[in-house]
PDB file of C-alpha atoms in Angstrom:
ATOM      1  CA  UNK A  13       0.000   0.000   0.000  1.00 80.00           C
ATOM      2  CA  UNK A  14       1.004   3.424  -1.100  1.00 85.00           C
ATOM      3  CA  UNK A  15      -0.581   4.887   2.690  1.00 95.00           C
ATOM      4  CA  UNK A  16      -1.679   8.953   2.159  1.00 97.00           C
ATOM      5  CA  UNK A  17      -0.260  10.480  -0.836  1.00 97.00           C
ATOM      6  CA  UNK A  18      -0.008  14.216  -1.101  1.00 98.00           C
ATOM      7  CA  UNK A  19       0.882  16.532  -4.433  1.00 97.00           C
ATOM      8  CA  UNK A  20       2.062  18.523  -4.703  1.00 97.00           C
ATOM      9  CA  UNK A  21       5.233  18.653  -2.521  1.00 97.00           C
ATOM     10  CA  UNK A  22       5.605  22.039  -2.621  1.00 97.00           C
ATOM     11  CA  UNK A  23       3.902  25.036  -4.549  1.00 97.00           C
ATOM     12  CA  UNK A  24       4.643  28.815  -4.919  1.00 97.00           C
ATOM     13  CA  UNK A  25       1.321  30.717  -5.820  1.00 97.00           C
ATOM     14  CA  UNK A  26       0.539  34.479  -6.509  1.00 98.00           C
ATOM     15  CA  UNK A  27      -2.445  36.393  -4.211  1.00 98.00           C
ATOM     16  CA  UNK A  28      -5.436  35.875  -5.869  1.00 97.00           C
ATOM     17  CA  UNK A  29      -4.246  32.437  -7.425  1.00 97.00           C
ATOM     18  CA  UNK A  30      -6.409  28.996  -6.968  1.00 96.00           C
ATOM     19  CA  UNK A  31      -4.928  25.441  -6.414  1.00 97.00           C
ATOM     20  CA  UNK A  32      -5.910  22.221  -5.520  1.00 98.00           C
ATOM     21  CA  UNK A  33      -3.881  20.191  -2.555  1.00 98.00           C
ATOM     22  CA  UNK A  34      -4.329  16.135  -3.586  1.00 98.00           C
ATOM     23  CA  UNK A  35      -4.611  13.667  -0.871  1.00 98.00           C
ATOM     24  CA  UNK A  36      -5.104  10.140  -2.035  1.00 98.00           C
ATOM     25  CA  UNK A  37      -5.208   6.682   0.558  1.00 97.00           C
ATOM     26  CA  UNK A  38      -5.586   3.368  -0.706  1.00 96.00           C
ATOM     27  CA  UNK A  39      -6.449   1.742   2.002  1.00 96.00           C
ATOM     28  CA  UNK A  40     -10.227   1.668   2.173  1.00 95.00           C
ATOM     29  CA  UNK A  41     -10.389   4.527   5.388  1.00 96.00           C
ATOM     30  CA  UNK A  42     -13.940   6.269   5.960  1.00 95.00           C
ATOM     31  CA  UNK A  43     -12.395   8.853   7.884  1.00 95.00           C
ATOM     32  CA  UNK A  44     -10.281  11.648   6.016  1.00 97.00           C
ATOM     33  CA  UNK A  45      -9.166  15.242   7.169  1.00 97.00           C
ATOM     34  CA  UNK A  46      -6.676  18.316   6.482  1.00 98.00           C
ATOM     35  CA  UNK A  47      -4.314  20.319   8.591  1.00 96.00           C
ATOM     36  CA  UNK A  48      -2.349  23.137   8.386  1.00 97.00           C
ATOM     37  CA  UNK A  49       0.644  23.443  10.828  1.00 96.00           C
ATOM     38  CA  UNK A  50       2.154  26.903  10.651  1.00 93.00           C
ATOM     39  CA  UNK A  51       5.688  27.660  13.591  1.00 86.00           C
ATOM     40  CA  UNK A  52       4.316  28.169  17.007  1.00 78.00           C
ATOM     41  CA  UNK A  53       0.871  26.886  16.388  1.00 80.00           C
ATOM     42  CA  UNK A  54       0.504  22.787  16.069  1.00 86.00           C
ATOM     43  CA  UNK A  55      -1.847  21.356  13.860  1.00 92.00           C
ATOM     44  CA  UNK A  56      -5.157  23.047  13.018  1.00 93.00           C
ATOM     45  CA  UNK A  57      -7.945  21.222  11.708  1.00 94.00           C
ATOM     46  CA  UNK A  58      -9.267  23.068   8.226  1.00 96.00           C
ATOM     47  CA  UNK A  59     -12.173  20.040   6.936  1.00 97.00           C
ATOM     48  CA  UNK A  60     -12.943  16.453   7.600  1.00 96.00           C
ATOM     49  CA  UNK A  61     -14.879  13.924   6.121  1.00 96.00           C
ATOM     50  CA  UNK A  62     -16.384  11.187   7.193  1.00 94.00           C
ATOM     51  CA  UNK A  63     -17.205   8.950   4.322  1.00 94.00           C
ATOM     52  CA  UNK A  64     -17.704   9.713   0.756  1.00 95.00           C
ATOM     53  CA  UNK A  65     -19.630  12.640   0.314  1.00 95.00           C
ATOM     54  CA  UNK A  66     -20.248  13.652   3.789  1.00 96.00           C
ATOM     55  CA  UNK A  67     -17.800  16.449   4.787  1.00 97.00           C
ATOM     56  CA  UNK A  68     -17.795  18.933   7.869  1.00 95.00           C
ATOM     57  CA  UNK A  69     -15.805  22.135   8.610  1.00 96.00           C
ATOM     58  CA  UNK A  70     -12.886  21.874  11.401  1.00 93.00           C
ATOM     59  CA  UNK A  71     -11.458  25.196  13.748  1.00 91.00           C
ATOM     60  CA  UNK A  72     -10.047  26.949  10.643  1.00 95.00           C
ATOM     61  CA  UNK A  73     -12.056  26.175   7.442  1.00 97.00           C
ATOM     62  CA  UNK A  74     -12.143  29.874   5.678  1.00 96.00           C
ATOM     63  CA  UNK A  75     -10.820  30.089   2.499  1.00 96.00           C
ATOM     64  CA  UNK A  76     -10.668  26.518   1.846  1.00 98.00           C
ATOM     65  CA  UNK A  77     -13.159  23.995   0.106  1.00 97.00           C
ATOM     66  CA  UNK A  78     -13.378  20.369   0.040  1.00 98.00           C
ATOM     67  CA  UNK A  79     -15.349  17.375  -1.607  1.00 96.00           C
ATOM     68  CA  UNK A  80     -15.010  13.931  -1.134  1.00 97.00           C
ATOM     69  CA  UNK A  81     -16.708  12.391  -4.155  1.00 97.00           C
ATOM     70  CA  UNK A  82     -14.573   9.098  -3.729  1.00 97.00           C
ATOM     71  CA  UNK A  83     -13.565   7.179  -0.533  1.00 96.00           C
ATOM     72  CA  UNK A  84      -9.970   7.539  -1.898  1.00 97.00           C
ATOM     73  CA  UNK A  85      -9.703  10.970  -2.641  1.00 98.00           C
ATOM     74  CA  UNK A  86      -9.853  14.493  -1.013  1.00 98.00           C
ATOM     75  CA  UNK A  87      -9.022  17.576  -2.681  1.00 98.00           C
ATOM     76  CA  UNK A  88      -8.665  20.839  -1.032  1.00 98.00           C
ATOM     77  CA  UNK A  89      -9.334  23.560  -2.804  1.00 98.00           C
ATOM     78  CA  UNK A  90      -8.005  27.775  -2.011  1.00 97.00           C
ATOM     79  CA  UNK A  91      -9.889  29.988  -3.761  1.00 92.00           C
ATOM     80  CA  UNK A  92      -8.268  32.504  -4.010  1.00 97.00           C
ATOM     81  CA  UNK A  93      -5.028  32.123  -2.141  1.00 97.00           C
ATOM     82  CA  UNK A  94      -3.513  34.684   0.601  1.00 97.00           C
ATOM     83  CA  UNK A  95      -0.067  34.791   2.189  1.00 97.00           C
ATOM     84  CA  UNK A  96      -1.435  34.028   5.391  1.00 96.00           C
ATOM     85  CA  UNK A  97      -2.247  30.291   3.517  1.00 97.00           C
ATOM     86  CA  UNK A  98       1.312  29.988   3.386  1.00 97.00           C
ATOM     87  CA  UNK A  99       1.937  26.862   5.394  1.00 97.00           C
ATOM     88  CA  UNK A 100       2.685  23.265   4.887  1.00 97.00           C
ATOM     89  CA  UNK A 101      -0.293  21.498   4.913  1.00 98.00           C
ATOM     90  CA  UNK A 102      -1.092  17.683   5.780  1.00 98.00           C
ATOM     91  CA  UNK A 103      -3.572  15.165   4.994  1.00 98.00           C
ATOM     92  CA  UNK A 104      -4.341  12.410   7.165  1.00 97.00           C
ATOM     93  CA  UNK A 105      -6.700   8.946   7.301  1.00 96.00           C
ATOM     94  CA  UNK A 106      -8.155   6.953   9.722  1.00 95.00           C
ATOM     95  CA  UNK A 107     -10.304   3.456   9.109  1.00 94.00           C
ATOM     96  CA  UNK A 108     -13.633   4.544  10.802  1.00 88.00           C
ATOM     97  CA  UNK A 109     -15.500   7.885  11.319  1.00 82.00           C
ATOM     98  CA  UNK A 110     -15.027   7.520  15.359  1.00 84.00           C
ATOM     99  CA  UNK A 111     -11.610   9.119  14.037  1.00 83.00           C
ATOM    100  CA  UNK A 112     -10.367   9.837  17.892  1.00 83.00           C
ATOM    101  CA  UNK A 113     -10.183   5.877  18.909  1.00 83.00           C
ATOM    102  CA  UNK A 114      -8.135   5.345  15.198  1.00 87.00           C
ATOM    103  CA  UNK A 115      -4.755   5.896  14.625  1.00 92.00           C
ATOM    104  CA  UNK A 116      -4.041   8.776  12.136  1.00 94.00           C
ATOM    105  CA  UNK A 117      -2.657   7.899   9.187  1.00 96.00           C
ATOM    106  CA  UNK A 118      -0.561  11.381   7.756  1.00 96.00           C
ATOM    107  CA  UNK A 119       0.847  12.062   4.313  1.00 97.00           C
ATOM    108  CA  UNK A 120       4.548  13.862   3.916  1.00 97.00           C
ATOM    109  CA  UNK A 121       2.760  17.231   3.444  1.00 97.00           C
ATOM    110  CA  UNK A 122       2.421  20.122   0.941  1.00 98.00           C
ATOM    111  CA  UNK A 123       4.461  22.828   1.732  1.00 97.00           C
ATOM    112  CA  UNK A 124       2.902  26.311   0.543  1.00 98.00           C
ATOM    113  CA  UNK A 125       4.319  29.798   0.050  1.00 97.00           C
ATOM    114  CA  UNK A 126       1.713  32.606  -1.233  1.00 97.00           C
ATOM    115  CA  UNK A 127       3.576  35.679  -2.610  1.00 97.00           C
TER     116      UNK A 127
ATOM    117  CA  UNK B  25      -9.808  24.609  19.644  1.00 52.00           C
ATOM    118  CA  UNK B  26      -6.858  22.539  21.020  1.00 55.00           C
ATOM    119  CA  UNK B  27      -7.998  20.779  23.870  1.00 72.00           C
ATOM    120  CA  UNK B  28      -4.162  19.043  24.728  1.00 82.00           C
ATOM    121  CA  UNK B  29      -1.651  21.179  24.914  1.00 88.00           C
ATOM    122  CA  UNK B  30       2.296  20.065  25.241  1.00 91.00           C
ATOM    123  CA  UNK B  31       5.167  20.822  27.857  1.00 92.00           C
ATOM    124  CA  UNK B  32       7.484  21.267  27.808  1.00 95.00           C
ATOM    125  CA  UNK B  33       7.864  23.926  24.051  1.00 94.00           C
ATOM    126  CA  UNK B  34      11.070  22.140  24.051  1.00 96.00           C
ATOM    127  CA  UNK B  35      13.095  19.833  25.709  1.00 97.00           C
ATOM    128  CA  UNK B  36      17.285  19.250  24.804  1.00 97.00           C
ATOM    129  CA  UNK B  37      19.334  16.052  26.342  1.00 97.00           C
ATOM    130  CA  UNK B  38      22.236  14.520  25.754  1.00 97.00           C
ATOM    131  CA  UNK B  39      21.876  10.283  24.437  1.00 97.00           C
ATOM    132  CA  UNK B  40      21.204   8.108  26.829  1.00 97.00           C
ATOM    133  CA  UNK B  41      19.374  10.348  29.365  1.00 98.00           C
ATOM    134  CA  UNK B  42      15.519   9.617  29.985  1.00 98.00           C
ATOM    135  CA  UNK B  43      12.840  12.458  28.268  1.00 98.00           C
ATOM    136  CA  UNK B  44       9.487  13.387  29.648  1.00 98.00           C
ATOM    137  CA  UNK B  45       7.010  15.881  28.203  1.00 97.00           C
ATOM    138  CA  UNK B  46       3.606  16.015  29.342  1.00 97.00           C
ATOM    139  CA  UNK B  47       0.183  17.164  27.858  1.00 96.00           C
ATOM    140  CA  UNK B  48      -2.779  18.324  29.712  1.00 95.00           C
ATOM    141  CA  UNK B  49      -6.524  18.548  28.030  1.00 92.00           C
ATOM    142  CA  UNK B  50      -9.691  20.417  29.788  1.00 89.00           C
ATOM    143  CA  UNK B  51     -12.502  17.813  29.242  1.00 84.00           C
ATOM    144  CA  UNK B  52     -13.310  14.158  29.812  1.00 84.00           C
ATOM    145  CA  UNK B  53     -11.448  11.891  27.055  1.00 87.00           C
ATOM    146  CA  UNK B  54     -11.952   8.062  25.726  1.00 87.00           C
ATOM    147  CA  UNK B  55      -8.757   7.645  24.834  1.00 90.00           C
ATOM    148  CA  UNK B  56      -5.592   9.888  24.611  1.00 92.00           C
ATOM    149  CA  UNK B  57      -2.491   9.178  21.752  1.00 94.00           C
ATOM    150  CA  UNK B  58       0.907  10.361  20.977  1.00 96.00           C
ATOM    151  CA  UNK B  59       2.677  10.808  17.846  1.00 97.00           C
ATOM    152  CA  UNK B  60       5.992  12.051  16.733  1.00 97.00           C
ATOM    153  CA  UNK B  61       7.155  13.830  13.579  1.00 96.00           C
ATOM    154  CA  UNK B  62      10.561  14.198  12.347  1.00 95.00           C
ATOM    155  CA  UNK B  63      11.869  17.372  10.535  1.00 90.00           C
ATOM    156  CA  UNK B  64       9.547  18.015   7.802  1.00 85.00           C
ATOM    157  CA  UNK B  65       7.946  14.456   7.583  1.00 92.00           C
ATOM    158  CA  UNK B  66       4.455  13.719   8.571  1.00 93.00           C
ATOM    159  CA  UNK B  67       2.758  12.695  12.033  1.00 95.00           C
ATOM    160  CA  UNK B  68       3.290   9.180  12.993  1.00 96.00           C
ATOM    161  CA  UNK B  69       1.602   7.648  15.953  1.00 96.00           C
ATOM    162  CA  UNK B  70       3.337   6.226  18.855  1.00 97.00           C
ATOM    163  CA  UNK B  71       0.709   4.820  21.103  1.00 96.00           C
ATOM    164  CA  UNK B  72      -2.902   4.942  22.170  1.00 94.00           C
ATOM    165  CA  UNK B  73      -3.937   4.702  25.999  1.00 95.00           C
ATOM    166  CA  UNK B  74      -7.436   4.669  27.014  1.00 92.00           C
ATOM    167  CA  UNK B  75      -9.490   6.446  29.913  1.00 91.00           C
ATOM    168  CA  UNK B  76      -9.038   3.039  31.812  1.00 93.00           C
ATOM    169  CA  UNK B  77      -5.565   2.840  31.843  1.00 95.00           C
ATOM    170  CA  UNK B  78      -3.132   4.133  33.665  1.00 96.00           C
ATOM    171  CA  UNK B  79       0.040   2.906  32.057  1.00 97.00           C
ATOM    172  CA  UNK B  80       1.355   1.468  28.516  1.00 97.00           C
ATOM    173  CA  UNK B  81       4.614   0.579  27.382  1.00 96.00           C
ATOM    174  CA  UNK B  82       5.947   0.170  24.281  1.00 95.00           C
ATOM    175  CA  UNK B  83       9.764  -0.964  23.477  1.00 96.00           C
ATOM    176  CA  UNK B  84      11.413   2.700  25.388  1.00 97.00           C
ATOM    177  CA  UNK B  85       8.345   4.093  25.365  1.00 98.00           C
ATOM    178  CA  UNK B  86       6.014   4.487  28.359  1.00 98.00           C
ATOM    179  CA  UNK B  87       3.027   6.334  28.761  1.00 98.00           C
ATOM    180  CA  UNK B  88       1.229   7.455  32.223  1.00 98.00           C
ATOM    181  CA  UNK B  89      -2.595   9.085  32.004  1.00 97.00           C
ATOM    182  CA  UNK B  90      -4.045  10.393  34.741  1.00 96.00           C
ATOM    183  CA  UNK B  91      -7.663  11.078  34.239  1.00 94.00           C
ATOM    184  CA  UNK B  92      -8.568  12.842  37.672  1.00 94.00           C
ATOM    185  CA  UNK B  93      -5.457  15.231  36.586  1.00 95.00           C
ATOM    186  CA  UNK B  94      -6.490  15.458  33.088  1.00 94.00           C
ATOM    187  CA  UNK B  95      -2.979  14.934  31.998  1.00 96.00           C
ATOM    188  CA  UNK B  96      -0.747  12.626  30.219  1.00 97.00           C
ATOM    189  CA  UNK B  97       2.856  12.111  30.178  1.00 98.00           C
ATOM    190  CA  UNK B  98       5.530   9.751  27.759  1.00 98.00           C
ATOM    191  CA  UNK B  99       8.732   8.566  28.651  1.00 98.00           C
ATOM    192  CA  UNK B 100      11.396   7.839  26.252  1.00 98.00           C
ATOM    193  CA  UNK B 101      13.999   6.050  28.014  1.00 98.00           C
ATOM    194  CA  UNK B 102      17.608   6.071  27.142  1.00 97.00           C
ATOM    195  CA  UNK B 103      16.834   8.839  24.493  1.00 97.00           C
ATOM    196  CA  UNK B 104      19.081   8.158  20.931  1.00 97.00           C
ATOM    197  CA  UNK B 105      19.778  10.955  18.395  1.00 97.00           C
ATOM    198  CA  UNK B 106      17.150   9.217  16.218  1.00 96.00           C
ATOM    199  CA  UNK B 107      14.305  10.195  18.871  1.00 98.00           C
ATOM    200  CA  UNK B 108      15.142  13.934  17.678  1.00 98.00           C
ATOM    201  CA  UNK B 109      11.598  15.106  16.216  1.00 97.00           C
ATOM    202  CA  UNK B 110       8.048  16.250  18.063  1.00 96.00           C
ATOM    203  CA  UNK B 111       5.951  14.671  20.097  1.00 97.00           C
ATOM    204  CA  UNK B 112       2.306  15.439  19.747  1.00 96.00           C
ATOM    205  CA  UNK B 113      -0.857  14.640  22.067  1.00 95.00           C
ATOM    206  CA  UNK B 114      -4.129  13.835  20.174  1.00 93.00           C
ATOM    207  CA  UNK B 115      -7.548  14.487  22.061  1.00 89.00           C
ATOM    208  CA  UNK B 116     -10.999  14.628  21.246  1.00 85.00           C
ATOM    209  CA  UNK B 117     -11.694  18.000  20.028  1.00 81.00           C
ATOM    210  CA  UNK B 118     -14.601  18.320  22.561  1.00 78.00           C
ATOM    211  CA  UNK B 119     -16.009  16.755  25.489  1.00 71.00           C
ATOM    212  CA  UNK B 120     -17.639  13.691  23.302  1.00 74.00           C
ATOM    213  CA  UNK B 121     -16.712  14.544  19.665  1.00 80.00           C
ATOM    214  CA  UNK B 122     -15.005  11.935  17.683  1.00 84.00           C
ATOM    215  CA  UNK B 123     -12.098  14.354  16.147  1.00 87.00           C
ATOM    216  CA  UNK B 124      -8.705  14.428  17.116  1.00 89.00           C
ATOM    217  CA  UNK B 125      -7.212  17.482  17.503  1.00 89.00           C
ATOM    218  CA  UNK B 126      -3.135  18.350  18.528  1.00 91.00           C
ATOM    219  CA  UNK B 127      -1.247  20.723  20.584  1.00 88.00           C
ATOM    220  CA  UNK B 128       1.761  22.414  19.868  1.00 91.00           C
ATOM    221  CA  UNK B 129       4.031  19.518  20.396  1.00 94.00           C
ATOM    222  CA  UNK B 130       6.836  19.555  22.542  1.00 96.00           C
ATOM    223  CA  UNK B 131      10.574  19.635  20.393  1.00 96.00           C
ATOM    224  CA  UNK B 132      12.434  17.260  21.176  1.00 98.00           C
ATOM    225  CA  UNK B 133      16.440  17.613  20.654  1.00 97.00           C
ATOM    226  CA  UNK B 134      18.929  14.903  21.826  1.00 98.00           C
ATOM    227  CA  UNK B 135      22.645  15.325  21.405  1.00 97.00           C
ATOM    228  CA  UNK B 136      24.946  12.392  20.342  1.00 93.00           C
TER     229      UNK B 136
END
């Protein structure tokens, strides 16, 4: 098993430019989410889903979108992308939706820098 | 919100010495984990202890919880350069809620 994929590994985007982060697992888990982790200030959740097309908003969801039209896959989308997105951001799995009893499964990160 | 927070910030040892850090959280928990995450890498969990435990070991790794203090602590005996990353607590995000949030993460630095 490839385990959480993220692309890209890195990205350098103008203000006002969109993206999409990939996350991909291939391991069959219901539960899904997205972090940011900027110096000083842990892990912040941004979205989380809990099976294919069921997704909820975490502590810091503004300016980002989600959609989780596969169990594999979940995109997150900036709209329109500010320098205070710049962070590296990480995707993470678990096998159920009771995500807290699971062990989190985390990709290698996307690493972010808005100009 | 974080509900576990990390302490020490940071913590720096030489090899062989023992390392604690400790996390506290404000409500009632299930279950309580720990992961670590080298330099630029992704989270990777260390252990899992639940409400009714009170100890769990695992290879130099031991983990306390103490639920009347609403704190947790892990042990990393006889501490190796290769332990060099953060360690992060993961709690429910809420009294009851099935999301796990993380602190800050304590940094930990051991010198060969």
């Amino acid at each position: 098993n490839a385990g959480v994929t993220q692309t890209p590994k890195f990205q350098v985007l103008k203000t006002g430019q969109s993206m999409t982060l990939q996350c991909a697992q291939d391991m069959n888990h219901e539960y899904m989410s997205w972090y940011r982790q900027d110096p000083g200030m842990g892990l912040r959740l941004i979205h989380y889903s809990v099976g294919a097309g069921i997704t909820d908003q975490g502590e810091v969801p503004n300016g980002y979108n989600v959609s989780r039209s596969t169990t594999e896959d979940f995109p997150l989308r900036l709209l329109s992308a500010a320098p205070s997105q710049t962070s590296v951001y990480f995707c993470a799995s678990s096998y159920s939706s009771l995500a807290v009893q699971e062990t989190q499964y985390f990709g290698p990160g996307t690493r972010l820098l808005v100009l | 919100s974080q509900q576990g927070e990390e302490d020490p910030q940071a913590l720096s040892i030489q090899e062989g010495e023992n390392a604690t850090m400790n996390c506290s959280y404000k409500t009632s928990i299930n279950n309580l984990q720990w992961y670590r995450q080298n330099s630029g890498r992704g989270l990777v969990h260390l252990i899992l202890i639940r409400s009714n435990e009170r100890e769990k070991h695992s290879g130099r790794l031991r983990v306390t919880l103490d639920t009347s203090k609403k704190s947790s602590s892990l042990l990393i005996t006889a501490s190796r350069a290769a332990d060099t990353a953060s360690y992060f607590c993961a709690t429910p995000a809420s009294g009851g809620s099935y999301i796990p949030t993380f602190g800050r993460g304590t940094s930990l630095i051991v010198h060969p």
